């Protein structure tokens, strides 16, 4: 018997129905149509299905669809600000931090969560912060560099925002 | 075309730059559609039932109960996939592997499949299928399987390639030999000889996207398929043959591909999806679980390799010999042959002999994994060369430089080399700062070389000039990691226009002629060769259109910087015409402008790499970490250097995983014990340092721009480079990959007892 779930997905109120044993990953992909949520394993080992649930980074294959009731869900589809790509998205492109790109949505979400918690991570902190996401193509080198560069850019921007704020 | 291009182009304006890839934004916003991201109207969900036994005769399959479950639309067994292979042994192996016929040959072998209205119904239906098995003894180890006393997988398997042919069936499916000179004589000239056995375990390509397809077969004999593949034209041919369709009536569209590394060159579930669709008369989506991917899609061979090399005190290698046993799963492969061909390919040897032995085992059907078969052979040979260097007290790089193959060398597998990069990568390694950086306690440094043939082959491309002057390139080779960017650069270069003016797309099987797979590092090499030819045809056409527009002879027009220029006396007043100028008038000067090419891309140009690696071993736990890594490789000409670096880094990382962690673990019961990313551990971000790269460019004389394939060689040296690094750290020769903590601890213990 399927159930009805109400949640806020990428900022919009969305109602979807799913089976009680259906994962949030499957519900997002097949019921809501957010195919940017990727399945690499279905067992919490690859991070391709990473999303934010009330801001927390989770593997959506390990969460039930029903658990999204009344909560905030964020996926890669909601990452850019209208036509303006998120800095992480831009930096991933500039650094060629993707080859096949199937891991990319998960990495972007994980990196966003990481930089919110720690805006100035060291290389090691980035490497451990992203250790839950598998990439088989890149060897991670360019992913780490893209995140480093994004952190730098975001910090510069927030600094200049602060300075202009003070001037006002 | 080769004859026209004696000297590859030297000066470039687009090639060699690093623009953002054309498919990039889709991939960072979640828009890009991979295998599982596509739906057809009315589509059913497919599921496959797999054998839990490694070796069993299928006595009976009863599908009645499953068929009666409400919501089930089709249940199939091998009966629904009759043998239409017409004596084609390789295709029959594919068919048998996609759906077991008389016997299940490995844990995970498909025996039946269902299509139902939803996943839960399909899963419930699988449980209702009753299979009666007669279980046989199994063998999963390559050396045990090669033993005459082993349980024989196929009663009709008589070793090919030996004469006289054996009279008894065995698991040795084939034997092949390569080499030249007289190795016995060579060994007599040697001052030192080292002979050892090396073993490597089975690994998986580990692409993050599981196999997936959506298939639709109609009662009118037409079909459509959406699939993640490295070669949709090959998939179409094989699927059409297996299902008995006309090839032209099956249209295959390749999805974005979430990694392949060779694993997606092979059919695993697509014919099953088609048979289900045909029976249900509805489209069927079939997606593998990760467990299915590990249990039932092609890993690489496990190997056991005997190597013997002789050397003189001055560093000259006098002879090299190897016997390479490669497990190919339950069907004959040519994996040992590839290992035997590549083993000594880096060196100029007077006397060399290699023997490849294909061994059948109760494991999944082996398929290509990036430079297939080369890493294992390199592990064995490069380890022994290091050991010999030690014996004669010569630097490991210098020994290799002394014996490196060069232009004119007869390779160990036959052909004579043109200009090649092994020497230059070694020289670059010798002078690389990494080579002389200090090491700390429990750290070691190793280096090793690697070779890959590179493929060319059939390619077909199409250039369309749109009326606004923008250009579409349609190719039939899959983009596995940035090829659309590289091909757009090549087209921009040849036209003399900006990269932004070009859009490269991958056509489906109905839009272009046959194209071979993206494998063997051929994608960019072959498609760019074809694309350049297509551009040249389009340019010729534009020149003739300009001639009409200007009303002057075509001979008075020259193409330069994206424009037609009128040359010669009397035309000075004619302003150059851009592509847009010419295209805008196309309707009046002869219709649409295009350029089209089919060719067989010859002369792929072999590829070499040298890697340097530092490791740190924890002597308490045996845990080994790579702390510094450098890849030096010849790219011929790096079209998009960032993506070339990416190939180097990705291949090296796969090699690092293979060297240190990854392996298929089979229990006594013949079942795979680690079919998931938790227990089959591929490298994660925190395991690794940055991977430094150095691109060398030794132009390939057979390509107009000098391009060589770059995708594969980088996985070849790491096993040996890491093995040599560990050996150098502790003075103990590592002979078994992966060098997981227990194996490292064993080796350290042995070293202690030996020195005590
Ligand atoms: S699909 Fe969820 S972690 Fe792999
Ligand atoms: S880019 Fe392919 S898995 Fe990361």
mmCIF file of C-alpha atoms and ligand atoms in Angstrom, chain A residues 97-104 107 134-138 143, chain B residues 206-209 257-259 261 480, ligand 2:
data_model
loop_
_atom_site.group_PDB
_atom_site.id
_atom_site.type_symbol
_atom_site.label_atom_id
_atom_site.label_comp_id
_atom_site.label_asym_id
_atom_site.label_seq_id
_atom_site.Cartn_x
_atom_site.Cartn_y
_atom_site.Cartn_z
ATOM 1 C CA UNK A 97 36.821 17.264 -11.901
ATOM 2 C CA UNK A 98 34.552 14.894 -13.759
ATOM 3 C CA UNK A 99 35.151 12.380 -16.492
ATOM 4 C CA UNK A 100 32.069 10.194 -16.770
ATOM 5 C CA UNK A 101 30.255 12.467 -14.342
ATOM 6 C CA UNK A 102 28.073 9.868 -12.679
ATOM 7 C CA UNK A 103 29.674 10.489 -9.298
ATOM 8 C CA UNK A 104 29.507 14.260 -9.742
ATOM 9 C CA UNK A 107 30.429 14.884 -4.878
ATOM 10 C CA UNK A 134 33.566 6.950 -4.784
ATOM 11 C CA UNK A 135 34.942 8.115 -8.097
ATOM 12 C CA UNK A 136 36.458 5.518 -10.376
ATOM 13 C CA UNK A 137 37.532 7.841 -13.180
ATOM 14 C CA UNK A 138 39.517 10.772 -11.878
ATOM 15 C CA UNK A 143 38.100 16.898 -7.513
ATOM 16 C CA UNK B 206 34.427 -0.827 -10.765
ATOM 17 C CA UNK B 207 32.564 1.763 -12.828
ATOM 18 C CA UNK B 208 30.150 3.579 -10.537
ATOM 19 C CA UNK B 209 27.185 3.238 -12.887
ATOM 20 C CA UNK B 257 28.082 6.375 -19.655
ATOM 21 C CA UNK B 258 29.007 6.261 -15.982
ATOM 22 C CA UNK B 259 32.384 4.628 -16.503
ATOM 23 C CA UNK B 261 36.985 0.853 -18.573
ATOM 24 C CA UNK B 480 33.773 8.040 -21.791
HETATM 25 S S1 LIG C 2 33.881 10.860 -12.964
HETATM 26 FE FE1 LIG C 2 33.348 8.798 -13.346
HETATM 27 S S2 LIG C 2 33.053 8.030 -11.366
HETATM 28 FE FE2 LIG C 2 33.725 10.010 -11.000
#
